[in-house]
């Protein structure tokens, strides 16, 4: 993927839209912002997955810890703080995979939170040895650009801050786990629009690939399927068609057959280059 310098692109885009986009951000302020932050969407009960993710990042010799933002939903307080270089947002709000997107908007002007672009991942992930340089490559993400694999992709994606300014309170609407699954397949659910709807440019990454057999990575007595994101060197662990293994409250979560068929159709079109409908 060849793109122009994102910091220059950000400046040009901001000048162009300043007359039509209401924003408290000035160009000179943007120039002081970090290029990129890693946003990890988490939950107060998911300390074990988060620790495993951090250990994998350490093993991969990840150095950019000041650029890591962990958003913990379902907390008993509202607080922004730093601990061992990592920034944390704790919030009582909990919207499953979308909690972090909501908080990015509400804390968009906070000096410990904002950046020109974000890589958004979930705590039930680990990274490979190539992750640090793949993360650094995303610093060229455009201000209004989104990069994501074909859906469903567990909402893992990269995007510029311009999307945060545009989507506003879009992710404040509470979704059930079933709603979230439909949303992940690209549906607009309860008025919640998909993130790509706010992008001026969408760059498609390679599809995620199933990686080996399902494993009980969190020692809950239940296996999770493993998916690898080649453009990011991220491994995502999914409790397929169920939820609650971490909390010890197992529940079924199913996707409609039409959604599954739609996913495979989109994936086939991506892999073959088919432009039909």
PDB file of C-alpha atoms in Angstrom:
ATOM      1  CA  UNK A   1       0.000   0.000   0.000  1.00  0.00           C
ATOM      2  CA  UNK A   2       1.550   3.271  -1.175  1.00  0.00           C
ATOM      3  CA  UNK A   3       0.217   6.456   0.367  1.00  0.00           C
ATOM      4  CA  UNK A   4       1.480  10.004   0.759  1.00  0.00           C
ATOM      5  CA  UNK A   5       2.851  11.212   4.082  1.00  0.00           C
ATOM      6  CA  UNK A   6      -0.060  11.133   6.487  1.00  0.00           C
ATOM      7  CA  UNK A   7       1.031  14.165   8.499  1.00  0.00           C
ATOM      8  CA  UNK A   8       1.118  16.288   5.309  1.00  0.00           C
ATOM      9  CA  UNK A   9      -2.102  14.697   4.115  1.00  0.00           C
ATOM     10  CA  UNK A  10      -3.709  15.443   7.459  1.00  0.00           C
ATOM     11  CA  UNK A  11      -2.761  19.112   7.164  1.00  0.00           C
ATOM     12  CA  UNK A  12      -4.143  19.447   3.631  1.00  0.00           C
ATOM     13  CA  UNK A  13      -7.382  17.615   4.485  1.00  0.00           C
ATOM     14  CA  UNK A  14      -7.925  19.781   7.534  1.00  0.00           C
ATOM     15  CA  UNK A  15      -7.524  23.014   5.566  1.00  0.00           C
ATOM     16  CA  UNK A  16      -9.973  21.745   2.937  1.00  0.00           C
ATOM     17  CA  UNK A  17     -12.739  20.742   5.342  1.00  0.00           C
ATOM     18  CA  UNK A  18     -12.288  23.416   8.011  1.00  0.00           C
ATOM     19  CA  UNK A  19     -15.182  25.451   6.605  1.00  0.00           C
ATOM     20  CA  UNK A  20     -17.645  22.557   6.743  1.00  0.00           C
ATOM     21  CA  UNK A  21     -16.470  20.356   9.616  1.00  0.00           C
ATOM     22  CA  UNK A  22     -17.176  21.613  13.118  1.00  0.00           C
ATOM     23  CA  UNK A  23     -14.162  20.728  15.212  1.00  0.00           C
ATOM     24  CA  UNK A  24     -12.281  22.244  18.119  1.00  0.00           C
ATOM     25  CA  UNK A  25      -8.991  20.945  16.716  1.00  0.00           C
ATOM     26  CA  UNK A  26      -6.683  23.489  15.078  1.00  0.00           C
ATOM     27  CA  UNK A  27      -3.962  22.647  12.566  1.00  0.00           C
ATOM     28  CA  UNK A  28      -1.181  23.734  14.908  1.00  0.00           C
ATOM     29  CA  UNK A  29      -2.610  21.419  17.570  1.00  0.00           C
ATOM     30  CA  UNK A  30      -2.690  18.471  15.174  1.00  0.00           C
ATOM     31  CA  UNK A  31       1.004  18.925  14.472  1.00  0.00           C
ATOM     32  CA  UNK A  32       1.691  18.233  18.161  1.00  0.00           C
ATOM     33  CA  UNK A  33      -0.321  15.034  18.306  1.00  0.00           C
ATOM     34  CA  UNK A  34       1.248  11.541  18.235  1.00  0.00           C
ATOM     35  CA  UNK A  35       1.215   9.914  14.806  1.00  0.00           C
ATOM     36  CA  UNK A  36      -0.442   6.700  15.953  1.00  0.00           C
ATOM     37  CA  UNK A  37      -1.846   4.982  19.016  1.00  0.00           C
ATOM     38  CA  UNK A  38      -2.684   1.356  19.687  1.00  0.00           C
ATOM     39  CA  UNK A  39      -6.190   1.247  21.174  1.00  0.00           C
ATOM     40  CA  UNK A  40      -7.034  -1.946  23.070  1.00  0.00           C
ATOM     41  CA  UNK A  41     -10.723  -2.438  23.798  1.00  0.00           C
ATOM     42  CA  UNK A  42     -11.088  -4.323  27.077  1.00  0.00           C
ATOM     43  CA  UNK A  43     -13.392  -5.083  29.992  1.00  0.00           C
ATOM     44  CA  UNK A  44     -12.808  -5.067  33.745  1.00  0.00           C
ATOM     45  CA  UNK A  45     -13.218  -8.883  33.844  1.00  0.00           C
ATOM     46  CA  UNK A  46     -10.658  -9.508  31.104  1.00  0.00           C
ATOM     47  CA  UNK A  47      -7.437  -8.920  33.012  1.00  0.00           C
ATOM     48  CA  UNK A  48      -5.992 -12.318  32.028  1.00  0.00           C
ATOM     49  CA  UNK A  49      -6.372 -11.793  28.248  1.00  0.00           C
ATOM     50  CA  UNK A  50      -4.960  -8.273  28.578  1.00  0.00           C
ATOM     51  CA  UNK A  51      -1.912  -9.541  30.469  1.00  0.00           C
ATOM     52  CA  UNK A  52      -1.320 -12.217  27.813  1.00  0.00           C
ATOM     53  CA  UNK A  53      -1.528  -9.579  25.082  1.00  0.00           C
ATOM     54  CA  UNK A  54       1.006  -7.412  26.898  1.00  0.00           C
ATOM     55  CA  UNK A  55       3.355 -10.370  27.338  1.00  0.00           C
ATOM     56  CA  UNK A  56       3.222 -11.098  23.619  1.00  0.00           C
ATOM     57  CA  UNK A  57       3.997  -7.455  22.862  1.00  0.00           C
ATOM     58  CA  UNK A  58       6.980  -7.572  25.184  1.00  0.00           C
ATOM     59  CA  UNK A  59       8.204 -10.805  23.552  1.00  0.00           C
ATOM     60  CA  UNK A  60       7.934  -9.086  20.148  1.00  0.00           C
ATOM     61  CA  UNK A  61      10.110  -6.238  21.522  1.00  0.00           C
ATOM     62  CA  UNK A  62       7.376  -3.646  21.180  1.00  0.00           C
ATOM     63  CA  UNK A  63       8.800  -0.316  22.415  1.00  0.00           C
ATOM     64  CA  UNK A  64       6.008   2.207  21.871  1.00  0.00           C
ATOM     65  CA  UNK A  65       4.277   1.770  25.225  1.00  0.00           C
ATOM     66  CA  UNK A  66       3.498   5.484  25.562  1.00  0.00           C
ATOM     67  CA  UNK A  67       1.390   5.055  22.412  1.00  0.00           C
ATOM     68  CA  UNK A  68      -0.792   2.312  23.957  1.00  0.00           C
ATOM     69  CA  UNK A  69      -4.305   3.215  25.126  1.00  0.00           C
ATOM     70  CA  UNK A  70      -6.348   0.594  27.004  1.00  0.00           C
ATOM     71  CA  UNK A  71     -10.074   1.274  27.334  1.00  0.00           C
ATOM     72  CA  UNK A  72     -11.708  -0.755  30.104  1.00  0.00           C
ATOM     73  CA  UNK A  73     -15.489  -0.941  29.932  1.00  0.00           C
ATOM     74  CA  UNK A  74     -17.820  -1.994  32.721  1.00  0.00           C
ATOM     75  CA  UNK A  75     -15.671  -0.361  35.387  1.00  0.00           C
ATOM     76  CA  UNK A  76     -17.013   1.167  38.588  1.00  0.00           C
ATOM     77  CA  UNK A  77     -15.462   4.567  37.868  1.00  0.00           C
ATOM     78  CA  UNK A  78     -14.646   7.131  35.179  1.00  0.00           C
ATOM     79  CA  UNK A  79     -10.925   7.808  35.125  1.00  0.00           C
ATOM     80  CA  UNK A  80      -8.038   8.504  32.745  1.00  0.00           C
ATOM     81  CA  UNK A  81      -4.560   7.705  34.038  1.00  0.00           C
ATOM     82  CA  UNK A  82      -1.128   6.385  33.133  1.00  0.00           C
ATOM     83  CA  UNK A  83       0.519   3.294  34.567  1.00  0.00           C
ATOM     84  CA  UNK A  84       3.950   2.065  33.449  1.00  0.00           C
ATOM     85  CA  UNK A  85       3.784   4.344  30.375  1.00  0.00           C
ATOM     86  CA  UNK A  86       0.431   2.911  29.216  1.00  0.00           C
ATOM     87  CA  UNK A  87      -2.652   5.157  29.249  1.00  0.00           C
ATOM     88  CA  UNK A  88      -5.910   3.732  30.605  1.00  0.00           C
ATOM     89  CA  UNK A  89      -9.489   4.916  30.348  1.00  0.00           C
ATOM     90  CA  UNK A  90     -11.812   3.252  32.826  1.00  0.00           C
ATOM     91  CA  UNK A  91     -15.500   3.805  32.192  1.00  0.00           C
ATOM     92  CA  UNK A  92     -18.808   2.516  33.520  1.00  0.00           C
ATOM     93  CA  UNK A  93     -20.016   2.380  29.922  1.00  0.00           C
ATOM     94  CA  UNK A  94     -19.870  -1.074  28.306  1.00  0.00           C
ATOM     95  CA  UNK A  95     -20.790  -1.763  24.698  1.00  0.00           C
ATOM     96  CA  UNK A  96     -18.762  -4.929  24.042  1.00  0.00           C
ATOM     97  CA  UNK A  97     -16.374  -4.426  21.088  1.00  0.00           C
ATOM     98  CA  UNK A  98     -17.531  -0.839  20.535  1.00  0.00           C
ATOM     99  CA  UNK A  99     -16.796   0.629  23.971  1.00  0.00           C
ATOM    100  CA  UNK A 100     -13.413   1.951  22.854  1.00  0.00           C
ATOM    101  CA  UNK A 101     -14.835   3.679  19.774  1.00  0.00           C
ATOM    102  CA  UNK A 102     -17.318   5.538  21.953  1.00  0.00           C
ATOM    103  CA  UNK A 103     -14.642   6.618  24.423  1.00  0.00           C
ATOM    104  CA  UNK A 104     -12.313   7.802  21.655  1.00  0.00           C
ATOM    105  CA  UNK A 105     -14.950  10.360  20.743  1.00  0.00           C
ATOM    106  CA  UNK A 106     -15.803  11.462  24.274  1.00  0.00           C
ATOM    107  CA  UNK A 107     -12.107  11.879  25.166  1.00  0.00           C
ATOM    108  CA  UNK A 108     -11.053  13.104  21.711  1.00  0.00           C
ATOM    109  CA  UNK A 109      -9.585  16.331  23.101  1.00  0.00           C
ATOM    110  CA  UNK A 110      -7.721  14.707  26.001  1.00  0.00           C
ATOM    111  CA  UNK A 111      -3.949  15.078  25.637  1.00  0.00           C
ATOM    112  CA  UNK A 112      -3.344  11.513  26.857  1.00  0.00           C
ATOM    113  CA  UNK A 113      -5.849  10.037  24.411  1.00  0.00           C
ATOM    114  CA  UNK A 114      -5.878  11.700  21.013  1.00  0.00           C
ATOM    115  CA  UNK A 115      -3.625  10.839  18.071  1.00  0.00           C
ATOM    116  CA  UNK A 116      -3.676  11.401  14.328  1.00  0.00           C
ATOM    117  CA  UNK A 117      -4.514   7.731  13.744  1.00  0.00           C
ATOM    118  CA  UNK A 118      -5.420   4.610  15.713  1.00  0.00           C
ATOM    119  CA  UNK A 119      -5.001   0.851  15.418  1.00  0.00           C
ATOM    120  CA  UNK A 120      -8.053  -0.624  17.136  1.00  0.00           C
ATOM    121  CA  UNK A 121      -7.816  -4.184  18.512  1.00  0.00           C
ATOM    122  CA  UNK A 122      -9.432  -6.337  21.195  1.00  0.00           C
ATOM    123  CA  UNK A 123      -7.877  -7.670  24.391  1.00  0.00           C
ATOM    124  CA  UNK A 124      -8.480 -11.305  23.373  1.00  0.00           C
ATOM    125  CA  UNK A 125      -5.548 -11.078  20.966  1.00  0.00           C
ATOM    126  CA  UNK A 126      -1.804 -11.605  20.927  1.00  0.00           C
ATOM    127  CA  UNK A 127       0.836 -10.336  18.501  1.00  0.00           C
ATOM    128  CA  UNK A 128       3.633 -11.944  16.502  1.00  0.00           C
ATOM    129  CA  UNK A 129       7.235 -10.878  16.125  1.00  0.00           C
ATOM    130  CA  UNK A 130       6.499  -8.686  13.083  1.00  0.00           C
ATOM    131  CA  UNK A 131       3.885  -6.614  14.900  1.00  0.00           C
ATOM    132  CA  UNK A 132       6.123  -3.701  15.994  1.00  0.00           C
ATOM    133  CA  UNK A 133       7.196  -2.713  12.482  1.00  0.00           C
ATOM    134  CA  UNK A 134       3.726  -3.387  11.050  1.00  0.00           C
ATOM    135  CA  UNK A 135       2.344  -1.070  13.730  1.00  0.00           C
ATOM    136  CA  UNK A 136       4.861   1.638  12.812  1.00  0.00           C
ATOM    137  CA  UNK A 137       3.890   1.332   9.130  1.00  0.00           C
ATOM    138  CA  UNK A 138       0.360   2.417  10.029  1.00  0.00           C
ATOM    139  CA  UNK A 139       1.666   5.881  10.915  1.00  0.00           C
ATOM    140  CA  UNK A 140       0.931   6.764   7.276  1.00  0.00           C
ATOM    141  CA  UNK A 141      -2.817   6.232   7.773  1.00  0.00           C
ATOM    142  CA  UNK A 142      -4.727   9.196   6.351  1.00  0.00           C
ATOM    143  CA  UNK A 143      -6.781  11.529   8.529  1.00  0.00           C
ATOM    144  CA  UNK A 144     -10.021  10.332   6.873  1.00  0.00           C
ATOM    145  CA  UNK A 145      -8.815   6.851   5.911  1.00  0.00           C
ATOM    146  CA  UNK A 146      -9.804   3.436   7.251  1.00  0.00           C
ATOM    147  CA  UNK A 147      -7.840   0.212   6.752  1.00  0.00           C
ATOM    148  CA  UNK A 148      -9.558  -3.085   7.522  1.00  0.00           C
ATOM    149  CA  UNK A 149      -9.746  -6.731   6.448  1.00  0.00           C
ATOM    150  CA  UNK A 150     -12.937  -8.052   4.815  1.00  0.00           C
ATOM    151  CA  UNK A 151     -15.772  -8.399   7.309  1.00  0.00           C
ATOM    152  CA  UNK A 152     -16.253 -10.013   9.726  1.00  0.00           C
ATOM    153  CA  UNK A 153     -12.905  -9.120  11.280  1.00  0.00           C
ATOM    154  CA  UNK A 154     -13.693  -8.691  15.003  1.00  0.00           C
ATOM    155  CA  UNK A 155     -13.779  -4.908  14.422  1.00  0.00           C
ATOM    156  CA  UNK A 156      -9.964  -4.860  14.165  1.00  0.00           C
ATOM    157  CA  UNK A 157      -8.950  -1.946  11.975  1.00  0.00           C
ATOM    158  CA  UNK A 158      -6.871   1.224  11.627  1.00  0.00           C
ATOM    159  CA  UNK A 159      -8.339   4.678  11.014  1.00  0.00           C
ATOM    160  CA  UNK A 160      -7.528   8.367  11.108  1.00  0.00           C
ATOM    161  CA  UNK A 161      -8.784  10.805  13.725  1.00  0.00           C
ATOM    162  CA  UNK A 162     -11.036  12.438  11.161  1.00  0.00           C
ATOM    163  CA  UNK A 163     -13.394   9.472  11.493  1.00  0.00           C
ATOM    164  CA  UNK A 164     -13.683  10.071  15.244  1.00  0.00           C
ATOM    165  CA  UNK A 165     -14.743  13.675  14.626  1.00  0.00           C
ATOM    166  CA  UNK A 166     -17.306  12.478  12.068  1.00  0.00           C
ATOM    167  CA  UNK A 167     -18.885   9.521  13.885  1.00  0.00           C
ATOM    168  CA  UNK A 168     -19.508  11.443  17.100  1.00  0.00           C
ATOM    169  CA  UNK A 169     -21.898   9.562  19.397  1.00  0.00           C
ATOM    170  CA  UNK A 170     -22.631   6.835  16.827  1.00  0.00           C
ATOM    171  CA  UNK A 171     -21.260   4.107  19.109  1.00  0.00           C
ATOM    172  CA  UNK A 172     -23.074   5.261  22.264  1.00  0.00           C
ATOM    173  CA  UNK A 173     -26.144   3.167  21.417  1.00  0.00           C
ATOM    174  CA  UNK A 174     -26.031  -0.038  23.441  1.00  0.00           C
ATOM    175  CA  UNK A 175     -25.980  -3.265  21.429  1.00  0.00           C
ATOM    176  CA  UNK A 176     -26.486  -6.813  22.620  1.00  0.00           C
ATOM    177  CA  UNK A 177     -23.895  -9.466  21.793  1.00  0.00           C
ATOM    178  CA  UNK A 178     -26.178 -10.658  18.986  1.00  0.00           C
ATOM    179  CA  UNK A 179     -26.515  -7.093  17.702  1.00  0.00           C
ATOM    180  CA  UNK A 180     -22.747  -6.764  17.786  1.00  0.00           C
ATOM    181  CA  UNK A 181     -22.333  -9.880  15.687  1.00  0.00           C
ATOM    182  CA  UNK A 182     -24.712  -8.544  13.020  1.00  0.00           C
ATOM    183  CA  UNK A 183     -22.841  -5.235  13.154  1.00  0.00           C
ATOM    184  CA  UNK A 184     -19.554  -7.053  12.630  1.00  0.00           C
ATOM    185  CA  UNK A 185     -20.958  -8.502   9.404  1.00  0.00           C
ATOM    186  CA  UNK A 186     -21.470  -4.935   8.154  1.00  0.00           C
ATOM    187  CA  UNK A 187     -25.100  -4.304   9.070  1.00  0.00           C
ATOM    188  CA  UNK A 188     -26.420  -1.039  10.472  1.00  0.00           C
ATOM    189  CA  UNK A 189     -27.971  -2.066  13.779  1.00  0.00           C
ATOM    190  CA  UNK A 190     -30.299   0.143  15.851  1.00  0.00           C
ATOM    191  CA  UNK A 191     -29.049   3.132  13.880  1.00  0.00           C
ATOM    192  CA  UNK A 192     -25.387   2.366  14.630  1.00  0.00           C
ATOM    193  CA  UNK A 193     -23.559   2.822  11.334  1.00  0.00           C
ATOM    194  CA  UNK A 194     -20.394   0.833  10.501  1.00  0.00           C
ATOM    195  CA  UNK A 195     -17.121   2.677  10.907  1.00  0.00           C
ATOM    196  CA  UNK A 196     -16.316   2.633   7.197  1.00  0.00           C
ATOM    197  CA  UNK A 197     -19.417   4.797   6.600  1.00  0.00           C
ATOM    198  CA  UNK A 198     -17.447   7.709   8.046  1.00  0.00           C
ATOM    199  CA  UNK A 199     -14.303   7.202   5.959  1.00  0.00           C
ATOM    200  CA  UNK A 200     -13.472   9.113   2.803  1.00  0.00           C
ATOM    201  CA  UNK A 201     -11.022   6.396   1.772  1.00  0.00           C
ATOM    202  CA  UNK A 202     -11.153   2.695   2.644  1.00  0.00           C
ATOM    203  CA  UNK A 203      -8.046   0.556   2.106  1.00  0.00           C
ATOM    204  CA  UNK A 204      -8.684  -3.164   2.286  1.00  0.00           C
ATOM    205  CA  UNK A 205      -6.203  -5.370   4.098  1.00  0.00           C
ATOM    206  CA  UNK A 206      -5.704  -9.078   3.491  1.00  0.00           C
ATOM    207  CA  UNK A 207      -8.426 -11.334   4.942  1.00  0.00           C
ATOM    208  CA  UNK A 208      -7.842 -12.921   8.312  1.00  0.00           C
ATOM    209  CA  UNK A 209      -6.909 -16.602   8.149  1.00  0.00           C
ATOM    210  CA  UNK A 210      -7.772 -19.419  10.517  1.00  0.00           C
ATOM    211  CA  UNK A 211      -4.571 -20.478  12.269  1.00  0.00           C
ATOM    212  CA  UNK A 212      -4.326 -24.089  13.429  1.00  0.00           C
ATOM    213  CA  UNK A 213      -6.686 -25.838  15.802  1.00  0.00           C
ATOM    214  CA  UNK A 214      -8.873 -24.185  18.421  1.00  0.00           C
ATOM    215  CA  UNK A 215      -7.103 -23.888  21.788  1.00  0.00           C
ATOM    216  CA  UNK A 216      -7.997 -23.205  25.409  1.00  0.00           C
ATOM    217  CA  UNK A 217      -5.633 -20.237  25.568  1.00  0.00           C
ATOM    218  CA  UNK A 218      -7.210 -18.704  28.694  1.00  0.00           C
ATOM    219  CA  UNK A 219      -7.514 -22.014  30.599  1.00  0.00           C
ATOM    220  CA  UNK A 220     -11.277 -21.761  31.015  1.00  0.00           C
ATOM    221  CA  UNK A 221     -12.000 -25.314  29.886  1.00  0.00           C
ATOM    222  CA  UNK A 222     -13.310 -23.981  26.570  1.00  0.00           C
ATOM    223  CA  UNK A 223     -11.476 -23.732  23.261  1.00  0.00           C
ATOM    224  CA  UNK A 224     -11.282 -20.609  21.120  1.00  0.00           C
ATOM    225  CA  UNK A 225     -10.665 -20.546  17.389  1.00  0.00           C
ATOM    226  CA  UNK A 226      -7.524 -18.692  16.312  1.00  0.00           C
ATOM    227  CA  UNK A 227      -7.426 -16.203  13.437  1.00  0.00           C
ATOM    228  CA  UNK A 228      -4.307 -14.535  12.066  1.00  0.00           C
ATOM    229  CA  UNK A 229      -4.269 -11.054  10.509  1.00  0.00           C
ATOM    230  CA  UNK A 230      -1.292 -11.144   8.117  1.00  0.00           C
ATOM    231  CA  UNK A 231      -1.089  -7.376   7.535  1.00  0.00           C
ATOM    232  CA  UNK A 232      -0.835  -6.790  11.288  1.00  0.00           C
ATOM    233  CA  UNK A 233       0.674 -10.034  12.622  1.00  0.00           C
ATOM    234  CA  UNK A 234      -2.116 -10.185  15.183  1.00  0.00           C
ATOM    235  CA  UNK A 235      -3.747 -13.383  16.435  1.00  0.00           C
ATOM    236  CA  UNK A 236      -7.380 -13.120  17.562  1.00  0.00           C
ATOM    237  CA  UNK A 237      -8.987 -15.791  19.777  1.00  0.00           C
ATOM    238  CA  UNK A 238     -12.730 -16.235  19.280  1.00  0.00           C
ATOM    239  CA  UNK A 239     -15.142 -18.248  21.443  1.00  0.00           C
ATOM    240  CA  UNK A 240     -17.087 -19.299  18.382  1.00  0.00           C
ATOM    241  CA  UNK A 241     -20.898 -18.856  18.533  1.00  0.00           C
ATOM    242  CA  UNK A 242     -20.690 -18.439  22.298  1.00  0.00           C
ATOM    243  CA  UNK A 243     -19.717 -15.919  24.939  1.00  0.00           C
ATOM    244  CA  UNK A 244     -18.942 -15.939  28.652  1.00  0.00           C
ATOM    245  CA  UNK A 245     -15.993 -18.325  28.999  1.00  0.00           C
ATOM    246  CA  UNK A 246     -13.919 -15.706  30.830  1.00  0.00           C
ATOM    247  CA  UNK A 247     -16.766 -14.800  33.192  1.00  0.00           C
ATOM    248  CA  UNK A 248     -17.894 -18.416  33.621  1.00  0.00           C
ATOM    249  CA  UNK A 249     -21.356 -17.701  32.228  1.00  0.00           C
ATOM    250  CA  UNK A 250     -21.599 -19.497  28.879  1.00  0.00           C
ATOM    251  CA  UNK A 251     -24.271 -18.284  26.456  1.00  0.00           C
ATOM    252  CA  UNK A 252     -25.013 -19.083  22.827  1.00  0.00           C
ATOM    253  CA  UNK A 253     -24.520 -16.334  20.246  1.00  0.00           C
ATOM    254  CA  UNK A 254     -25.473 -17.207  16.678  1.00  0.00           C
ATOM    255  CA  UNK A 255     -25.198 -15.427  13.352  1.00  0.00           C
ATOM    256  CA  UNK A 256     -28.055 -15.690  10.912  1.00  0.00           C
ATOM    257  CA  UNK A 257     -27.404 -18.014   7.974  1.00  0.00           C
ATOM    258  CA  UNK A 258     -27.815 -15.102   5.578  1.00  0.00           C
ATOM    259  CA  UNK A 259     -25.042 -13.201   7.330  1.00  0.00           C
ATOM    260  CA  UNK A 260     -22.674 -16.149   7.042  1.00  0.00           C
ATOM    261  CA  UNK A 261     -23.448 -16.535   3.337  1.00  0.00           C
ATOM    262  CA  UNK A 262     -22.968 -12.805   2.800  1.00  0.00           C
ATOM    263  CA  UNK A 263     -19.562 -12.976   4.465  1.00  0.00           C
ATOM    264  CA  UNK A 264     -18.308 -15.802   2.246  1.00  0.00           C
ATOM    265  CA  UNK A 265     -19.639 -14.020  -0.827  1.00  0.00           C
ATOM    266  CA  UNK A 266     -17.725 -10.827   0.080  1.00  0.00           C
ATOM    267  CA  UNK A 267     -14.593 -12.820   0.843  1.00  0.00           C
ATOM    268  CA  UNK A 268     -14.825 -14.686  -2.483  1.00  0.00           C
ATOM    269  CA  UNK A 269     -15.211 -11.391  -4.386  1.00  0.00           C
ATOM    270  CA  UNK A 270     -12.157  -9.979  -2.597  1.00  0.00           C
ATOM    271  CA  UNK A 271      -9.988 -13.001  -3.328  1.00  0.00           C
ATOM    272  CA  UNK A 272     -11.025 -13.300  -6.988  1.00  0.00           C
ATOM    273  CA  UNK A 273     -11.322  -9.624  -7.820  1.00  0.00           C
ATOM    274  CA  UNK A 274     -14.934 -10.121  -8.959  1.00  0.00           C
ATOM    275  CA  UNK A 275     -16.673  -6.753  -9.464  1.00  0.00           C
ATOM    276  CA  UNK A 276     -20.218  -8.032  -9.969  1.00  0.00           C
ATOM    277  CA  UNK A 277     -23.077  -7.987  -7.475  1.00  0.00           C
TER     278      UNK A 277
END
